Amino acid sequence: MLQEFLDGGRVDAEVFSLRPDYRAVLLAVDGLVPGPSDHASDMLLQAAEASAREALNGRPVEDLPHVAAWREAYTSFGAKPQRSRNSLEALLRRTASSLPRVNRLTDIYNAISVLHQVPLGGEDLSSYAGAPRLVRATGTEPFDTAAGGAAVIEHPDPGEVVWCDDAGVTCRRWNWRQGRRTQLREDTTAALFILDALEPMTDEALSAAAENLSAHLARLGPDVRVVRRLMAAETTFEEGD
């Protein structure tokens, strides 16, 4: 099931035309045992906070090379990066005080995002309708989100880069805001993780982030299974862990 799910995923040519250097690693995982934040996830978040302080050391977050690359990518499809911050930048800005402690699954992927300086999204795989696709939106796709504490349906801007499935948008502006329908929940046992990379992040650094995430997910249950797929402009491969 996990392999079939990833096999159906795709990145449209229009996205690669926008950024030929774009690569994504998708991890489909099942066998997760839900649980609250614990000592191990807290220690990992503390390590991420310390890593961020060292990387920044008084420099602006937007000057970090991978953050700067994502700001350029946002500008390329009409988004304003100072208003719509990619998920990596948003997390790094929170390390000045403290990263959130949510549950051990969310804590792990947030920490890996900061430690490896890579945008990383996590979603409930069981809530997907079909396979994940990265496309440039028409502007008519539904996006299930919240505003003022109430559920609302929004629509992306035409040409915006979005992750979607057969039911609508799952994440707007590449890696800015995830939808409610597929968000990780307290009872999530199967999840999809998406790691996004642009130059100057290397393939080796992206792979190391995915491997580190897989290793930490493996402790969340005796039967955890991870299947991985790299999506890039010229090649794709699948790997089961």
PDB file of C-alpha atoms in Angstrom:
ATOM      1  CA  MET A   1       0.000   0.000   0.000  1.00  0.00           C
ATOM      2  CA  LEU A   2       2.743   2.489   0.906  1.00  0.00           C
ATOM      3  CA  GLN A   3       4.656   1.804  -2.283  1.00  0.00           C
ATOM      4  CA  GLU A   4       1.537   2.125  -4.436  1.00  0.00           C
ATOM      5  CA  PHE A   5       0.713   5.413  -2.754  1.00  0.00           C
ATOM      6  CA  LEU A   6       4.145   6.876  -3.503  1.00  0.00           C
ATOM      7  CA  ASP A   7       4.213   5.441  -7.024  1.00  0.00           C
ATOM      8  CA  GLY A   8       1.151   7.548  -7.831  1.00  0.00           C
ATOM      9  CA  GLY A   9       2.783  10.791  -6.721  1.00  0.00           C
ATOM     10  CA  ARG A  10       4.113  13.313  -9.210  1.00  0.00           C
ATOM     11  CA  VAL A  11       5.598  16.756  -9.650  1.00  0.00           C
ATOM     12  CA  ASP A  12       4.234  18.572 -12.705  1.00  0.00           C
ATOM     13  CA  ALA A  13       6.622  19.744 -15.400  1.00  0.00           C
ATOM     14  CA  GLU A  14       5.458  23.325 -14.835  1.00  0.00           C
ATOM     15  CA  VAL A  15       6.922  23.213 -11.336  1.00  0.00           C
ATOM     16  CA  PHE A  16      10.252  21.908 -12.587  1.00  0.00           C
ATOM     17  CA  SER A  17      10.219  24.622 -15.259  1.00  0.00           C
ATOM     18  CA  LEU A  18       9.943  27.150 -12.462  1.00  0.00           C
ATOM     19  CA  ARG A  19      12.754  25.572 -10.413  1.00  0.00           C
ATOM     20  CA  PRO A  20      14.714  22.841 -12.233  1.00  0.00           C
ATOM     21  CA  ASP A  21      16.816  22.386  -9.087  1.00  0.00           C
ATOM     22  CA  TYR A  22      13.808  21.289  -7.029  1.00  0.00           C
ATOM     23  CA  ARG A  23      13.902  17.864  -5.377  1.00  0.00           C
ATOM     24  CA  ALA A  24      11.575  16.237  -2.889  1.00  0.00           C
ATOM     25  CA  VAL A  25      11.895  13.137  -0.746  1.00  0.00           C
ATOM     26  CA  LEU A  26       8.561  11.595   0.184  1.00  0.00           C
ATOM     27  CA  LEU A  27       8.357   9.176   3.115  1.00  0.00           C
ATOM     28  CA  ALA A  28       5.224   7.058   3.547  1.00  0.00           C
ATOM     29  CA  VAL A  29       5.082   5.489   7.003  1.00  0.00           C
ATOM     30  CA  ASP A  30       2.744   3.131   8.808  1.00  0.00           C
ATOM     31  CA  GLY A  31       2.803   1.226  12.080  1.00  0.00           C
ATOM     32  CA  LEU A  32       3.197   4.419  14.134  1.00  0.00           C
ATOM     33  CA  VAL A  33       2.029   4.289  17.748  1.00  0.00           C
ATOM     34  CA  PRO A  34       0.625   7.705  18.726  1.00  0.00           C
ATOM     35  CA  GLY A  35       1.838   9.368  21.889  1.00  0.00           C
ATOM     36  CA  PRO A  36       2.384  12.709  23.593  1.00  0.00           C
ATOM     37  CA  SER A  37       5.687  14.546  23.640  1.00  0.00           C
ATOM     38  CA  ASP A  38       8.229  12.543  25.624  1.00  0.00           C
ATOM     39  CA  HIS A  39      11.783  12.863  26.889  1.00  0.00           C
ATOM     40  CA  ALA A  40      13.300  11.690  23.602  1.00  0.00           C
ATOM     41  CA  SER A  41      11.320  14.139  21.468  1.00  0.00           C
ATOM     42  CA  ASP A  42      12.063  16.974  23.896  1.00  0.00           C
ATOM     43  CA  MET A  43      15.796  16.240  23.764  1.00  0.00           C
ATOM     44  CA  LEU A  44      15.655  16.225  19.967  1.00  0.00           C
ATOM     45  CA  LEU A  45      13.915  19.603  19.956  1.00  0.00           C
ATOM     46  CA  GLN A  46      16.499  20.972  22.378  1.00  0.00           C
ATOM     47  CA  ALA A  47      19.249  19.816  20.013  1.00  0.00           C
ATOM     48  CA  ALA A  48      17.447  21.544  17.132  1.00  0.00           C
ATOM     49  CA  GLU A  49      17.144  24.785  19.099  1.00  0.00           C
ATOM     50  CA  ALA A  50      20.861  24.711  19.927  1.00  0.00           C
ATOM     51  CA  SER A  51      21.702  23.967  16.280  1.00  0.00           C
ATOM     52  CA  ALA A  52      19.628  26.939  15.127  1.00  0.00           C
ATOM     53  CA  ARG A  53      21.289  29.298  17.600  1.00  0.00           C
ATOM     54  CA  GLU A  54      24.698  28.184  16.348  1.00  0.00           C
ATOM     55  CA  ALA A  55      23.718  28.521  12.671  1.00  0.00           C
ATOM     56  CA  LEU A  56      22.239  31.970  13.153  1.00  0.00           C
ATOM     57  CA  ASN A  57      24.723  33.415  15.665  1.00  0.00           C
ATOM     58  CA  GLY A  58      23.349  36.913  15.237  1.00  0.00           C
ATOM     59  CA  ARG A  59      22.672  36.715  11.484  1.00  0.00           C
ATOM     60  CA  PRO A  60      19.148  37.182  10.092  1.00  0.00           C
ATOM     61  CA  VAL A  61      17.187  33.996   9.409  1.00  0.00           C
ATOM     62  CA  GLU A  62      16.625  35.047   5.800  1.00  0.00           C
ATOM     63  CA  ASP A  63      20.394  35.036   5.198  1.00  0.00           C
ATOM     64  CA  LEU A  64      20.678  31.272   5.666  1.00  0.00           C
ATOM     65  CA  PRO A  65      21.297  29.849   2.165  1.00  0.00           C
ATOM     66  CA  HIS A  66      18.370  27.416   2.016  1.00  0.00           C
ATOM     67  CA  VAL A  67      15.941  29.934   3.494  1.00  0.00           C
ATOM     68  CA  ALA A  68      17.099  32.507   0.918  1.00  0.00           C
ATOM     69  CA  ALA A  69      16.597  29.985  -1.897  1.00  0.00           C
ATOM     70  CA  TRP A  70      13.017  29.340  -0.803  1.00  0.00           C
ATOM     71  CA  ARG A  71      12.327  33.060  -0.599  1.00  0.00           C
ATOM     72  CA  GLU A  72      13.426  33.320  -4.247  1.00  0.00           C
ATOM     73  CA  ALA A  73      11.175  30.385  -5.167  1.00  0.00           C
ATOM     74  CA  TYR A  74       8.169  32.040  -3.529  1.00  0.00           C
ATOM     75  CA  THR A  75       8.828  35.245  -5.437  1.00  0.00           C
ATOM     76  CA  SER A  76       8.978  33.287  -8.708  1.00  0.00           C
ATOM     77  CA  PHE A  77       5.277  32.354  -8.519  1.00  0.00           C
ATOM     78  CA  GLY A  78       4.086  35.673  -7.117  1.00  0.00           C
ATOM     79  CA  ALA A  79       4.071  35.047  -3.360  1.00  0.00           C
ATOM     80  CA  LYS A  80       5.528  37.600  -0.971  1.00  0.00           C
ATOM     81  CA  PRO A  81       8.062  35.721   1.195  1.00  0.00           C
ATOM     82  CA  GLN A  82       8.075  38.370   3.922  1.00  0.00           C
ATOM     83  CA  ARG A  83       4.343  37.688   4.413  1.00  0.00           C
ATOM     84  CA  SER A  84       4.174  33.972   3.540  1.00  0.00           C
ATOM     85  CA  ARG A  85       7.158  32.355   5.209  1.00  0.00           C
ATOM     86  CA  ASN A  86       8.177  28.860   4.159  1.00  0.00           C
ATOM     87  CA  SER A  87       7.884  26.295   6.929  1.00  0.00           C
ATOM     88  CA  LEU A  88      11.632  26.162   7.572  1.00  0.00           C
ATOM     89  CA  GLU A  89      11.902  29.912   8.052  1.00  0.00           C
ATOM     90  CA  ALA A  90       8.841  29.943  10.304  1.00  0.00           C
ATOM     91  CA  LEU A  91      10.320  27.256  12.559  1.00  0.00           C
ATOM     92  CA  LEU A  92      13.756  28.867  12.680  1.00  0.00           C
ATOM     93  CA  ARG A  93      12.214  32.129  13.811  1.00  0.00           C
ATOM     94  CA  ARG A  94      10.534  30.293  16.692  1.00  0.00           C
ATOM     95  CA  THR A  95      13.835  28.913  17.989  1.00  0.00           C
ATOM     96  CA  ALA A  96      14.648  32.345  19.418  1.00  0.00           C
ATOM     97  CA  SER A  97      12.179  31.473  22.192  1.00  0.00           C
ATOM     98  CA  SER A  98      11.242  27.810  21.979  1.00  0.00           C
ATOM     99  CA  LEU A  99       9.977  25.315  19.444  1.00  0.00           C
ATOM    100  CA  PRO A 100       6.473  24.009  20.165  1.00  0.00           C
ATOM    101  CA  ARG A 101       6.000  20.693  21.934  1.00  0.00           C
ATOM    102  CA  VAL A 102       2.945  19.106  20.262  1.00  0.00           C
ATOM    103  CA  ASN A 103       3.225  15.308  20.262  1.00  0.00           C
ATOM    104  CA  ARG A 104       6.167  13.044  19.646  1.00  0.00           C
ATOM    105  CA  LEU A 105       5.440  12.574  15.938  1.00  0.00           C
ATOM    106  CA  THR A 106       5.162  16.312  15.218  1.00  0.00           C
ATOM    107  CA  ASP A 107       8.094  17.074  17.540  1.00  0.00           C
ATOM    108  CA  ILE A 108      10.343  14.712  15.586  1.00  0.00           C
ATOM    109  CA  TYR A 109       9.660  16.145  12.158  1.00  0.00           C
ATOM    110  CA  ASN A 110       9.897  19.747  13.372  1.00  0.00           C
ATOM    111  CA  ALA A 111      13.256  18.996  14.974  1.00  0.00           C
ATOM    112  CA  ILE A 112      14.601  17.279  11.840  1.00  0.00           C
ATOM    113  CA  SER A 113      13.491  20.271   9.751  1.00  0.00           C
ATOM    114  CA  VAL A 114      15.517  22.657  11.923  1.00  0.00           C
ATOM    115  CA  LEU A 115      18.505  20.354  12.403  1.00  0.00           C
ATOM    116  CA  HIS A 116      18.906  19.834   8.647  1.00  0.00           C
ATOM    117  CA  GLN A 117      17.559  23.240   7.572  1.00  0.00           C
ATOM    118  CA  VAL A 118      15.028  21.733   5.186  1.00  0.00           C
ATOM    119  CA  PRO A 119      11.291  22.470   4.806  1.00  0.00           C
ATOM    120  CA  LEU A 120       9.471  19.375   6.034  1.00  0.00           C
ATOM    121  CA  GLY A 121       5.745  18.687   6.133  1.00  0.00           C
ATOM    122  CA  GLY A 122       3.911  15.871   7.895  1.00  0.00           C
ATOM    123  CA  GLU A 123       0.368  14.733   7.096  1.00  0.00           C
ATOM    124  CA  ASP A 124      -2.063  11.955   7.955  1.00  0.00           C
ATOM    125  CA  LEU A 125      -1.803   9.476   5.101  1.00  0.00           C
ATOM    126  CA  SER A 126      -5.164   7.849   5.859  1.00  0.00           C
ATOM    127  CA  SER A 127      -6.909  11.164   5.094  1.00  0.00           C
ATOM    128  CA  TYR A 128      -5.566  11.352   1.528  1.00  0.00           C
ATOM    129  CA  ALA A 129      -7.842  10.953  -1.473  1.00  0.00           C
ATOM    130  CA  GLY A 130      -5.488   9.564  -4.090  1.00  0.00           C
ATOM    131  CA  ALA A 131      -1.774  10.254  -4.433  1.00  0.00           C
ATOM    132  CA  PRO A 132       0.096  13.496  -3.650  1.00  0.00           C
ATOM    133  CA  ARG A 133       0.815  15.854  -6.552  1.00  0.00           C
ATOM    134  CA  LEU A 134       2.756  19.121  -6.729  1.00  0.00           C
ATOM    135  CA  VAL A 135       1.185  21.416  -9.317  1.00  0.00           C
ATOM    136  CA  ARG A 136       0.652  25.037 -10.258  1.00  0.00           C
ATOM    137  CA  ALA A 137      -2.904  25.793  -9.186  1.00  0.00           C
ATOM    138  CA  THR A 138      -5.731  26.906 -11.439  1.00  0.00           C
ATOM    139  CA  GLY A 139      -7.210  28.869  -8.524  1.00  0.00           C
ATOM    140  CA  THR A 140     -10.373  26.768  -8.280  1.00  0.00           C
ATOM    141  CA  GLU A 141      -9.040  23.999  -6.008  1.00  0.00           C
ATOM    142  CA  PRO A 142     -10.553  23.876  -2.485  1.00  0.00           C
ATOM    143  CA  PHE A 143      -8.276  24.325   0.522  1.00  0.00           C
ATOM    144  CA  ASP A 144      -9.713  23.290   3.893  1.00  0.00           C
ATOM    145  CA  THR A 145      -8.312  25.635   6.542  1.00  0.00           C
ATOM    146  CA  ALA A 146      -9.371  27.731   9.531  1.00  0.00           C
ATOM    147  CA  ALA A 147      -9.805  31.468  10.059  1.00  0.00           C
ATOM    148  CA  GLY A 148     -10.737  33.068  13.343  1.00  0.00           C
ATOM    149  CA  GLY A 149     -11.213  29.628  14.877  1.00  0.00           C
ATOM    150  CA  ALA A 150     -13.782  28.557  12.271  1.00  0.00           C
ATOM    151  CA  ALA A 151     -13.392  26.091   9.411  1.00  0.00           C
ATOM    152  CA  VAL A 152     -13.357  27.746   5.991  1.00  0.00           C
ATOM    153  CA  ILE A 153     -12.681  26.763   2.392  1.00  0.00           C
ATOM    154  CA  GLU A 154     -10.164  28.976   0.604  1.00  0.00           C
ATOM    155  CA  HIS A 155      -8.658  28.768  -2.873  1.00  0.00           C
ATOM    156  CA  PRO A 156      -5.053  29.212  -3.965  1.00  0.00           C
ATOM    157  CA  ASP A 157      -3.983  31.979  -6.316  1.00  0.00           C
ATOM    158  CA  PRO A 158      -3.768  30.985 -10.005  1.00  0.00           C
ATOM    159  CA  GLY A 159      -0.235  29.788 -10.705  1.00  0.00           C
ATOM    160  CA  GLU A 160       0.536  29.172  -7.038  1.00  0.00           C
ATOM    161  CA  VAL A 161       2.589  26.030  -6.360  1.00  0.00           C
ATOM    162  CA  VAL A 162       0.517  23.650  -4.226  1.00  0.00           C
ATOM    163  CA  TRP A 163       0.510  20.068  -3.033  1.00  0.00           C
ATOM    164  CA  CYS A 164      -2.859  18.430  -3.665  1.00  0.00           C
ATOM    165  CA  ASP A 165      -4.729  15.161  -3.989  1.00  0.00           C
ATOM    166  CA  ASP A 166      -7.999  14.229  -5.669  1.00  0.00           C
ATOM    167  CA  ALA A 167     -10.046  16.153  -3.067  1.00  0.00           C
ATOM    168  CA  GLY A 168      -8.180  19.451  -3.133  1.00  0.00           C
ATOM    169  CA  VAL A 169      -5.134  21.301  -1.868  1.00  0.00           C
ATOM    170  CA  THR A 170      -3.241  19.730   1.027  1.00  0.00           C
ATOM    171  CA  CYS A 171      -0.520  22.396   1.344  1.00  0.00           C
ATOM    172  CA  ARG A 172      -0.427  25.928  -0.100  1.00  0.00           C
ATOM    173  CA  ARG A 173       2.549  27.840  -1.507  1.00  0.00           C
ATOM    174  CA  TRP A 174       4.762  24.775  -1.767  1.00  0.00           C
ATOM    175  CA  ASN A 175       5.479  24.451   1.954  1.00  0.00           C
ATOM    176  CA  TRP A 176       3.734  27.364   3.643  1.00  0.00           C
ATOM    177  CA  ARG A 177       0.442  26.198   5.173  1.00  0.00           C
ATOM    178  CA  GLN A 178      -0.999  22.702   5.451  1.00  0.00           C
ATOM    179  CA  GLY A 179      -4.728  22.009   5.309  1.00  0.00           C
ATOM    180  CA  ARG A 180      -6.958  20.722   8.104  1.00  0.00           C
ATOM    181  CA  ARG A 181      -8.191  17.620   6.286  1.00  0.00           C
ATOM    182  CA  THR A 182      -4.831  15.846   6.183  1.00  0.00           C
ATOM    183  CA  GLN A 183      -3.171  17.314   9.268  1.00  0.00           C
ATOM    184  CA  LEU A 184      -1.467  14.971  11.714  1.00  0.00           C
ATOM    185  CA  ARG A 185      -3.733  14.017  14.618  1.00  0.00           C
ATOM    186  CA  GLU A 186      -3.331  12.512  18.056  1.00  0.00           C
ATOM    187  CA  ASP A 187      -4.421   9.128  16.658  1.00  0.00           C
ATOM    188  CA  THR A 188      -2.320   9.167  13.454  1.00  0.00           C
ATOM    189  CA  THR A 189      -0.792   5.757  12.719  1.00  0.00           C
ATOM    190  CA  ALA A 190       0.149   6.291   9.048  1.00  0.00           C
ATOM    191  CA  ALA A 191       1.781   9.462   7.772  1.00  0.00           C
ATOM    192  CA  LEU A 192       3.292  11.148   4.757  1.00  0.00           C
ATOM    193  CA  PHE A 193       6.379  13.336   5.154  1.00  0.00           C
ATOM    194  CA  ILE A 194       7.648  15.663   2.416  1.00  0.00           C
ATOM    195  CA  LEU A 195      11.179  17.088   2.485  1.00  0.00           C
ATOM    196  CA  ASP A 196      11.712  19.930  -0.013  1.00  0.00           C
ATOM    197  CA  ALA A 197      15.107  20.959  -1.363  1.00  0.00           C
ATOM    198  CA  LEU A 198      16.525  23.630  -3.656  1.00  0.00           C
ATOM    199  CA  GLU A 199      20.124  24.473  -4.421  1.00  0.00           C
ATOM    200  CA  PRO A 200      22.432  24.972  -2.566  1.00  0.00           C
ATOM    201  CA  MET A 201      21.160  21.966  -0.579  1.00  0.00           C
ATOM    202  CA  THR A 202      22.858  18.888  -2.009  1.00  0.00           C
ATOM    203  CA  ASP A 203      21.329  15.502  -2.744  1.00  0.00           C
ATOM    204  CA  GLU A 204      23.567  14.063  -0.024  1.00  0.00           C
ATOM    205  CA  ALA A 205      22.287  16.539   2.570  1.00  0.00           C
ATOM    206  CA  LEU A 206      18.672  15.863   1.564  1.00  0.00           C
ATOM    207  CA  SER A 207      19.210  12.105   1.833  1.00  0.00           C
ATOM    208  CA  ALA A 208      20.838  12.519   5.261  1.00  0.00           C
ATOM    209  CA  ALA A 209      17.794  14.441   6.502  1.00  0.00           C
ATOM    210  CA  ALA A 210      15.455  11.706   5.227  1.00  0.00           C
ATOM    211  CA  GLU A 211      17.564   8.980   6.840  1.00  0.00           C
ATOM    212  CA  ASN A 212      17.636  10.816  10.168  1.00  0.00           C
ATOM    213  CA  LEU A 213      13.862  11.261  10.069  1.00  0.00           C
ATOM    214  CA  SER A 214      13.390   7.567   9.264  1.00  0.00           C
ATOM    215  CA  ALA A 215      15.619   6.535  12.167  1.00  0.00           C
ATOM    216  CA  HIS A 216      13.661   8.605  14.675  1.00  0.00           C
ATOM    217  CA  LEU A 217      10.293   7.464  13.310  1.00  0.00           C
ATOM    218  CA  ALA A 218      11.401   3.847  13.743  1.00  0.00           C
ATOM    219  CA  ARG A 219      11.293   4.222  17.531  1.00  0.00           C
ATOM    220  CA  LEU A 220       7.564   5.075  17.434  1.00  0.00           C
ATOM    221  CA  GLY A 221       6.425   1.469  17.365  1.00  0.00           C
ATOM    222  CA  PRO A 222       7.701  -2.092  16.895  1.00  0.00           C
ATOM    223  CA  ASP A 223       6.131  -2.421  13.439  1.00  0.00           C
ATOM    224  CA  VAL A 224       6.992   0.938  11.872  1.00  0.00           C
ATOM    225  CA  ARG A 225       7.587   0.644   8.130  1.00  0.00           C
ATOM    226  CA  VAL A 226       9.006   3.436   5.960  1.00  0.00           C
ATOM    227  CA  VAL A 227       9.012   3.641   2.153  1.00  0.00           C
ATOM    228  CA  ARG A 228      10.931   6.460   0.525  1.00  0.00           C
ATOM    229  CA  ARG A 229      10.858   8.094  -2.906  1.00  0.00           C
ATOM    230  CA  LEU A 230      13.031  10.816  -4.380  1.00  0.00           C
ATOM    231  CA  MET A 231      11.345  13.056  -6.941  1.00  0.00           C
ATOM    232  CA  ALA A 232      13.529  15.235  -9.149  1.00  0.00           C
ATOM    233  CA  ALA A 233      13.512  16.714 -12.638  1.00  0.00           C
ATOM    234  CA  GLU A 234      15.607  13.982 -14.208  1.00  0.00           C
ATOM    235  CA  THR A 235      15.204  10.884 -12.079  1.00  0.00           C
ATOM    236  CA  THR A 236      13.125   9.179  -9.412  1.00  0.00           C
ATOM    237  CA  PHE A 237      13.799   6.165  -7.247  1.00  0.00           C
ATOM    238  CA  GLU A 238      12.034   4.238  -4.537  1.00  0.00           C
ATOM    239  CA  GLU A 239      13.520   2.672  -1.450  1.00  0.00           C
ATOM    240  CA  GLY A 240      11.932   0.696   1.360  1.00  0.00           C
ATOM    241  CA  ASP A 241      13.516   0.903   4.812  1.00  0.00           C
TER     242      ASP A 241
END
